[in-house]
Coordinates of C-alpha atoms and ligand atoms in Angstrom, one line a residue:
M16 CA 0.0 0.0 0.0
S17 CA 1.3 3.4 -0.8
V18 CA 2.1 5.9 2.0
T19 CA -0.3 8.4 0.7
K20 CA -3.2 6.0 1.4
L21 CA -2.4 6.5 5.1
I22 CA -3.4 10.2 5.1
K23 CA -6.4 10.5 7.3
C24 CA -6.6 14.2 8.2
V25 CA -5.6 17.6 7.0
I26 CA -3.8 20.4 9.0
L27 CA -4.3 23.8 7.5
D28 CA -2.4 27.1 7.9
L29 CA -4.7 30.2 8.1
D30 CA -3.0 33.4 6.9
G31 CA -2.1 33.3 3.2
T32 CA -3.5 29.7 2.9
L33 CA -7.2 30.2 3.7
L34 CA -7.4 33.9 4.3
N35 CA -6.1 36.7 2.1
T36 CA -4.3 38.5 5.0
D37 CA -1.5 40.0 2.9
G38 CA -3.4 43.0 1.7
I39 CA -4.4 43.9 5.2
V40 CA -0.8 43.4 6.5
C41 CA 0.4 45.8 3.8
N42 CA -2.2 48.4 4.7
V43 CA -1.4 48.3 8.4
L44 CA 2.3 48.5 7.9
K45 CA 1.9 51.4 5.5
I46 CA 0.0 53.4 8.1
S47 CA 2.2 52.5 11.1
L48 CA 5.5 53.1 9.2
G49 CA 4.0 56.4 8.0
K50 CA 3.9 57.6 11.6
Y51 CA 7.6 57.1 11.8
G52 CA 8.1 59.0 8.6
K53 CA 9.0 55.8 6.7
E54 CA 7.5 54.5 3.6
W55 CA 6.5 50.8 3.3
D56 CA 7.8 49.4 0.0
G57 CA 6.7 45.8 0.3
R58 CA 10.3 44.5 0.2
E59 CA 9.9 42.8 3.6
T60 CA 7.0 40.7 2.5
L61 CA 9.2 37.6 2.0
K62 CA 10.6 38.1 5.5
I63 CA 7.3 38.3 7.2
V64 CA 5.0 35.7 5.6
G65 CA 4.6 32.7 7.9
K66 CA 6.4 34.4 10.8
T67 CA 5.2 34.9 14.4
P68 CA 4.0 38.5 15.1
F69 CA 7.2 39.1 17.1
E70 CA 9.5 37.8 14.4
A71 CA 7.8 39.8 11.7
A72 CA 7.9 43.0 13.8
S73 CA 11.6 42.4 14.6
A74 CA 12.4 42.2 10.8
V75 CA 10.5 45.4 10.1
V76 CA 12.0 47.3 13.1
E77 CA 15.5 46.3 12.1
D78 CA 15.1 46.9 8.3
Y79 CA 13.5 50.4 8.8
G80 CA 15.7 51.3 11.8
L81 CA 12.6 52.1 13.9
P82 CA 13.2 53.8 17.3
C83 CA 11.2 51.2 19.2
S84 CA 11.5 47.6 20.3
P85 CA 9.8 44.8 18.4
V86 CA 7.5 44.2 21.4
E87 CA 6.5 47.9 21.4
F88 CA 5.9 47.7 17.6
V89 CA 3.7 44.6 18.0
S90 CA 1.6 46.4 20.6
E91 CA 1.2 49.4 18.3
L92 CA 0.2 47.2 15.4
S93 CA -2.2 44.9 17.3
P94 CA -5.2 47.3 17.5
L95 CA -4.8 48.3 13.8
F96 CA -4.9 44.6 12.8
S97 CA -7.9 43.8 15.0
Q98 CA -9.9 46.5 13.3
Q99 CA -9.1 45.0 9.9
W100 CA -10.0 41.4 10.6
C101 CA -13.6 41.8 9.5
N102 CA -12.3 42.8 6.0
I103 CA -10.1 39.8 5.4
K104 CA -11.6 37.7 2.5
A105 CA -11.4 33.9 2.2
L106 CA -8.9 33.0 -0.6
P107 CA -10.5 31.5 -3.7
G108 CA -11.1 27.8 -3.1
A109 CA -10.8 28.0 0.7
N110 CA -14.6 27.7 1.4
R111 CA -14.8 24.9 -1.2
L112 CA -12.0 22.9 0.5
I113 CA -13.3 23.3 4.0
K114 CA -16.9 22.3 3.0
H115 CA -15.6 19.3 1.0
L116 CA -13.4 17.9 3.8
K117 CA -16.1 18.5 6.4
S118 CA -18.9 16.8 4.4
N119 CA -16.6 13.8 3.7
G120 CA -15.8 13.4 7.4
V121 CA -12.1 14.2 7.0
P122 CA -10.8 15.6 10.4
M123 CA -9.3 19.1 10.1
A124 CA -7.0 21.1 12.2
L125 CA -6.1 24.8 11.9
A126 CA -2.5 25.5 13.0
S127 CA -1.3 29.1 12.7
N128 CA 1.6 31.0 14.1
S129 CA -0.7 33.8 15.1
P130 CA -2.1 33.8 18.7
K131 CA -5.2 31.7 19.3
E132 CA -7.2 34.7 20.2
S133 CA -6.5 36.3 16.8
I134 CA -7.3 33.1 15.0
D135 CA -10.7 32.9 16.7
A136 CA -11.4 36.5 15.9
K137 CA -10.4 36.2 12.2
I138 CA -12.4 33.0 11.5
S139 CA -15.5 34.3 13.3
F140 CA -16.2 36.4 10.2
H141 CA -16.4 33.2 8.0
D142 CA -19.6 31.1 8.3
G143 CA -19.1 27.5 9.3
W144 CA -15.3 27.7 9.7
K145 CA -15.1 27.4 13.5
D146 CA -17.2 24.3 13.6
S147 CA -15.3 22.6 10.8
F148 CA -12.1 22.3 12.7
S149 CA -11.8 19.6 15.4
V150 CA -8.6 21.4 16.6
I151 CA -7.5 25.0 16.4
I152 CA -4.0 25.9 17.6
G153 CA -2.2 29.2 17.9
G154 CA 1.5 30.0 17.9
D155 CA 1.1 31.0 21.6
E156 CA 0.1 27.5 22.6
V157 CA 3.4 25.9 21.8
R158 CA 7.0 26.6 22.9
T159 CA 8.3 27.7 19.5
G160 CA 6.3 28.6 16.3
K161 CA 6.9 27.4 12.8
P162 CA 9.5 26.6 11.4
S163 CA 9.7 24.4 14.5
P164 CA 7.5 21.3 14.1
D165 CA 6.0 21.8 17.6
I166 CA 2.7 23.2 16.4
F167 CA 2.1 20.4 13.9
F168 CA 3.1 17.7 16.5
E169 CA 0.6 19.3 18.9
A170 CA -2.1 19.4 16.2
A171 CA -1.6 15.7 15.4
R172 CA -1.6 14.8 19.1
R173 CA -4.9 16.6 19.7
L174 CA -6.4 15.0 16.5
R175 CA -5.2 11.7 17.9
M176 CA -3.4 11.0 14.7
E177 CA 0.1 9.8 13.8
P178 CA 2.1 12.7 12.2
S179 CA 2.6 10.4 9.1
S180 CA -1.3 10.4 8.7
C181 CA -1.4 14.2 8.4
L182 CA -1.4 16.3 5.2
V183 CA -0.3 19.9 5.8
I184 CA -1.4 22.7 3.5
E185 CA 0.7 25.8 3.8
D186 CA 1.7 28.9 1.9
S187 CA 4.9 29.9 3.5
L188 CA 8.5 28.7 3.8
P189 CA 8.5 28.4 7.6
G190 CA 5.3 26.4 7.4
V191 CA 6.8 24.0 4.9
T192 CA 9.9 23.6 7.0
A193 CA 7.8 22.9 10.1
G194 CA 5.6 20.4 8.3
K195 CA 8.5 18.4 6.9
A196 CA 10.3 18.5 10.3
A197 CA 7.2 16.9 11.7
E198 CA 7.5 14.2 9.0
M199 CA 4.1 15.1 7.5
K200 CA 3.2 15.3 3.8
V201 CA 3.2 19.0 2.8
V202 CA 1.4 20.7 -0.1
V203 CA 2.4 24.3 -0.6
V204 CA 0.3 27.0 -2.3
P205 CA 2.9 29.8 -2.3
S206 CA 1.3 33.2 -1.5
L207 CA 4.3 35.0 -3.3
P208 CA 4.1 34.5 -7.0
K209 CA 6.9 33.1 -9.1
Q210 CA 8.8 31.8 -6.1
S211 CA 8.1 28.1 -6.5
H212 CA 11.8 27.3 -6.6
L213 CA 12.0 28.2 -2.9
Y214 CA 9.7 25.4 -1.9
T215 CA 11.6 22.3 -3.0
A216 CA 11.2 20.7 0.4
A217 CA 7.5 20.4 0.0
D218 CA 5.9 17.2 -1.4
E219 CA 4.0 19.3 -4.0
V220 CA 3.8 22.9 -5.0
I221 CA 0.5 24.0 -6.5
N222 CA -0.6 27.4 -7.9
S223 CA -3.9 27.8 -6.0
L224 CA -6.3 25.8 -3.9
F225 CA -8.3 25.2 -7.2
D226 CA -5.4 22.9 -8.2
L227 CA -5.5 20.7 -5.1
Q228 CA -5.9 17.0 -6.1
L229 CA -6.9 15.3 -2.9
E230 CA -7.0 11.8 -4.5
K231 CA -3.2 12.1 -4.8
W232 CA -3.1 11.8 -1.0
G233 CA -5.7 9.1 -0.7
L234 CA -8.4 11.6 0.4
P235 CA -11.9 11.8 -1.2
P236 CA -11.6 13.7 -4.5
F237 CA -13.5 16.9 -5.2
A238 CA -16.7 16.1 -7.1
D239 CA -17.5 19.6 -8.4
W240 CA -15.5 19.6 -11.7
V241 CA -17.8 19.6 -14.7
E242 CA -16.5 18.6 -18.1
R243 CA -12.9 19.6 -17.2
T244 CA -14.0 22.9 -15.7
L245 CA -14.4 24.1 -12.2
P246 CA -17.4 26.4 -11.4
I247 CA -16.3 29.4 -9.3
D248 CA -18.1 32.2 -7.6
P249 CA -18.6 34.5 -10.6
W250 CA -16.2 37.4 -10.8
Y251 CA -17.3 40.6 -12.5
I252 CA -14.7 42.9 -14.1
G253 CA -14.5 45.4 -16.9
G254 CA -12.8 48.5 -18.4
P255 CA -11.5 49.8 -21.7
V256 CA -9.5 47.5 -23.9
I257 CA -5.8 48.5 -23.6
K258 CA -2.7 47.8 -25.7
G259 CA -0.8 44.7 -24.6
F260 CA 2.6 43.5 -25.8
G261 CA 1.3 43.1 -29.4
R262 CA 2.1 39.4 -29.3
G263 CA -1.3 37.8 -29.1
S264 CA -2.3 38.1 -32.8
K265 CA 1.2 38.4 -34.2
V266 CA 3.1 35.6 -32.4
L267 CA 0.3 33.2 -31.5
G268 CA -2.5 34.0 -33.9
I269 CA -4.6 34.4 -30.8
P270 CA -5.7 38.1 -30.1
T271 CA -6.4 38.9 -26.5
A272 CA -8.3 42.1 -25.6
N273 CA -6.3 43.1 -22.5
L274 CA -7.8 44.9 -19.6
S275 CA -5.8 47.2 -17.4
T276 CA -4.6 45.7 -14.1
K277 CA -4.6 49.1 -12.5
D278 CA -8.4 49.3 -12.5
C279 CA -8.9 46.3 -10.2
P280 CA -5.6 45.8 -8.4
D281 CA -7.2 44.3 -5.3
L282 CA -9.4 41.8 -7.1
L283 CA -6.5 40.9 -9.4
A284 CA -4.0 40.2 -6.6
Q285 CA -6.6 38.1 -4.8
Y286 CA -7.4 35.9 -7.9
P287 CA -5.0 33.1 -8.6
S288 CA -3.3 33.2 -11.9
G289 CA -4.6 30.6 -14.4
V290 CA -6.9 30.0 -17.3
Y291 CA -10.5 31.0 -16.8
F292 CA -13.6 31.4 -19.0
G293 CA -16.9 33.1 -19.1
W294 CA -18.9 35.7 -21.1
A295 CA -17.7 39.0 -22.6
G296 CA -19.8 42.1 -23.4
L297 CA -18.8 44.8 -25.8
S298 CA -21.0 47.9 -25.9
T299 CA -21.8 48.1 -29.7
R300 CA -20.9 44.5 -30.7
G301 CA -22.8 42.1 -28.4
I302 CA -22.0 39.3 -26.0
F303 CA -19.5 36.5 -26.8
K304 CA -18.0 33.4 -25.2
M305 CA -14.6 34.1 -23.8
V306 CA -11.5 32.2 -22.6
M307 CA -8.7 34.0 -20.8
S308 CA -5.4 33.8 -19.0
I309 CA -4.6 35.8 -16.0
G310 CA -1.0 35.8 -14.7
W311 CA 2.5 36.2 -15.8
N312 CA 2.5 34.2 -19.0
P313 CA 5.4 32.0 -17.9
Y314 CA 6.3 31.2 -21.5
F315 CA 7.1 34.9 -22.1
S316 CA 8.3 35.5 -18.5
N317 CA 6.2 38.6 -18.1
K318 CA 7.1 40.9 -15.1
E319 CA 3.5 42.0 -14.6
K320 CA 0.3 40.1 -14.1
T321 CA -1.9 40.6 -17.1
I322 CA -5.6 39.9 -17.9
E323 CA -5.9 38.5 -21.4
P324 CA -9.4 37.6 -22.7
W325 CA -9.7 35.9 -26.1
L326 CA -13.2 36.5 -27.4
L327 CA -14.4 33.4 -29.3
H328 CA -15.7 35.3 -32.3
E329 CA -14.2 36.6 -35.6
F330 CA -14.0 40.4 -35.6
T331 CA -13.3 42.4 -38.7
E332 CA -11.5 45.2 -36.8
D333 CA -9.7 46.0 -33.6
F334 CA -11.7 47.5 -30.7
Y335 CA -9.0 49.2 -28.6
G336 CA -10.5 51.7 -26.1
E337 CA -14.0 50.1 -26.1
E338 CA -15.6 49.2 -22.8
L339 CA -15.3 45.4 -22.3
R340 CA -17.2 43.7 -19.5
L341 CA -16.5 40.2 -18.3
V342 CA -18.3 37.7 -16.1
I343 CA -15.8 35.0 -15.3
V344 CA -17.7 31.8 -14.3
G345 CA -15.2 28.9 -14.3
Y346 CA -11.6 27.8 -14.0
I347 CA -9.7 25.4 -16.3
R348 CA -6.1 25.1 -15.3
P349 CA -3.0 26.9 -14.0
E350 CA -0.7 28.7 -16.3
F351 CA 2.3 26.6 -17.6
N352 CA 5.5 27.1 -19.3
F353 CA 5.8 25.2 -22.6
P354 CA 8.7 23.6 -24.5
S355 CA 7.7 25.3 -27.7
L356 CA 5.4 28.0 -29.1
E357 CA 3.4 25.3 -31.0
S358 CA 2.6 23.5 -27.8
L359 CA 1.5 26.8 -26.1
I360 CA -0.8 27.5 -29.1
A361 CA -2.2 23.9 -29.1
K362 CA -3.0 24.1 -25.4
I363 CA -4.8 27.5 -25.8
H364 CA -6.9 26.0 -28.6
E365 CA -7.7 23.1 -26.3
D366 CA -8.8 25.6 -23.6
R367 CA -11.0 27.3 -26.2
R368 CA -12.8 24.0 -27.0
V369 CA -13.2 23.2 -23.3
A370 CA -14.7 26.7 -22.7
E371 CA -16.9 26.7 -25.8
R372 CA -18.6 23.4 -24.7
A373 CA -18.8 24.3 -21.1
L374 CA -20.5 27.6 -21.7
D375 CA -23.5 25.8 -23.3
L376 CA -24.2 24.1 -20.0
P377 CA -27.1 25.7 -18.1
L378 CA -24.8 26.1 -15.2
Y379 CA -22.7 28.6 -17.1
S380 CA -25.0 29.8 -20.0
S381 CA -27.4 31.5 -17.6
Y382 CA -24.8 34.2 -17.0
K383 CA -25.0 35.3 -20.7
N384 CA -28.0 37.5 -19.8
N385 CA -26.3 39.1 -16.8
S386 CA -26.9 42.9 -16.7
H387 CA -23.2 43.5 -16.0
L388 CA -22.5 42.5 -19.7
R389 CA -24.9 45.0 -21.1
I390 CA -23.4 48.5 -21.3
S391 CA -25.8 51.3 -22.1
Ligands
ADP410 P1 -2.3 43.4 -27.6 O1 -1.0 42.9 -27.2 O2 -2.3 44.9 -27.8 O3 -3.4 43.0 -26.7 P2 -3.2 41.4 -29.5 O4 -2.3 40.9 -30.7 O5 -3.4 40.5 -28.4 O6 -2.5 42.8 -29.1 O7 -4.5 41.9 -30.2 C1 -5.6 42.2 -29.4 C2 -6.6 43.2 -30.0 O8 -7.1 42.5 -31.1 C3 -7.7 43.5 -29.1 O9 -7.4 44.6 -28.3 C4 -8.9 43.7 -30.0 O10 -8.9 45.1 -30.4 C5 -8.5 42.9 -31.3 N1 -9.3 41.7 -31.4 C6 -9.7 41.2 -32.6 N2 -10.3 40.0 -32.5 C7 -10.3 39.7 -31.2 C8 -10.8 38.6 -30.4 N3 -11.4 37.6 -31.0 N4 -10.5 38.6 -29.1 C9 -9.9 39.6 -28.5 N5 -9.4 40.6 -29.2 C10 -9.6 40.7 -30.5
RBF411 N1 0.7 32.0 -21.5 C1 1.6 31.2 -20.9 O1 2.8 31.5 -20.8 N2 1.2 30.0 -20.4 C2 -0.1 29.6 -20.5 O2 -0.4 28.5 -19.9 C3 -1.0 30.4 -21.1 N3 -2.3 30.0 -21.3 C4 -3.2 30.8 -21.9 C5 -4.5 30.4 -22.1 C6 -5.5 31.2 -22.8 C7 -6.9 30.7 -23.0 C8 -5.0 32.5 -23.3 C9 -6.0 33.3 -24.1 C10 -3.7 32.9 -23.2 C11 -2.8 32.1 -22.5 N4 -1.5 32.4 -22.3 C12 -0.6 31.6 -21.7 C13 -1.1 33.8 -22.6 C14 -0.4 34.1 -23.9 O3 0.9 33.8 -23.7 C15 -0.7 35.6 -24.1 O4 -2.0 35.8 -24.4 C16 0.2 36.2 -25.1 O5 1.5 36.3 -24.5 C17 -0.2 37.5 -25.6 O6 0.3 38.5 -24.8
MG412 MG1 -3.5 41.0 -26.1

């Protein structure tokens, strides 16, 4: 029998894995550094994800040369964070994962470096989360936080499971180190993009929770995929069509009507990169099926995240500057790099066929009449 068949429970990290805490952390640091006349530039993000509050504060105090101790800085930040907890959104796929494991009777623990009190407060804003976890442990309940394995050992002990029966899902390097030190299986969903080379210790690196394949670990598979597509909570965006890199039509023969990433930075940062599909509305031209990529186009090593919708229709002219509205209804796959341009093109055409068929299903076709697509 393979080892993965022995997985009986799942231990989840909270911040960056289930909750999109990063945006709030940035806001709070911006405000509090501002009081010291400093400007937060985001460069410490790598140093603070997955850390205990004290460690994270120490890194910031040192890097910015703040005239206070880490302990003082933590107590300055705490009330600012508490005010923001009600604004933290679940990461895409988090609710789906929790509901699935719960309804299949797979025991779950929540193990986070933040204090137990903060965990309880944060999850209180998310329906059904508290009752889904048989065990909830904070960093203040063990001697040393992640990357020490203590918190995972304690989670296993309270779940009454062997460490080898536990699958850990994490977003940060300290979390991966802790999980492996506890001799557990570890899947990492890095919250920092394009850094997957840092997580080689993990058993698997995935792009987003949408890509989790529980059957690989001997756990009950998700049953919500429909004809190779995953229905998602629809996502409504729009704006004028902007100039991209001029590669779509010229290099690939696949024009993409790019949207500005400046108009919806929060939404964009929150949505995992990948290939999605849905419906597109153009004011004077009508409503069309659409398949799109969102991300860094690994084949072209882009530096910026782009939104690239391919409208599945032959147009006789360009429509730069026109208002384009999108309702994104499903997910197909993560972005890949490809060994050749031909294989990238072939894959995008396969995505088109998947999207075209799926959009005829009542599940997705009903959104064609959504008022967001009709611009008057
Ligand atoms: P860019 O890099 O500027 O986005 P592309 O080569 O990707 O250039 O071409 C995209 C442009 O082509 C769109 O902005 C739009 O004006 C036009 N276009 C024509 N047909 C389509 C289509 N079926 N889907 C998307 N855009 C199209
Ligand atoms: N680019 C990649 O590098 N990897 C991909 O997996 C990928 N998938 C795509 C899927 C679809 C449906 C579309 C429309 C585009 C995709 N692209 C991908 C983006 C493509 O590289 C981009 O549109 C061109 O670079 C034009 O800027
Ligand atoms: Mg384009």
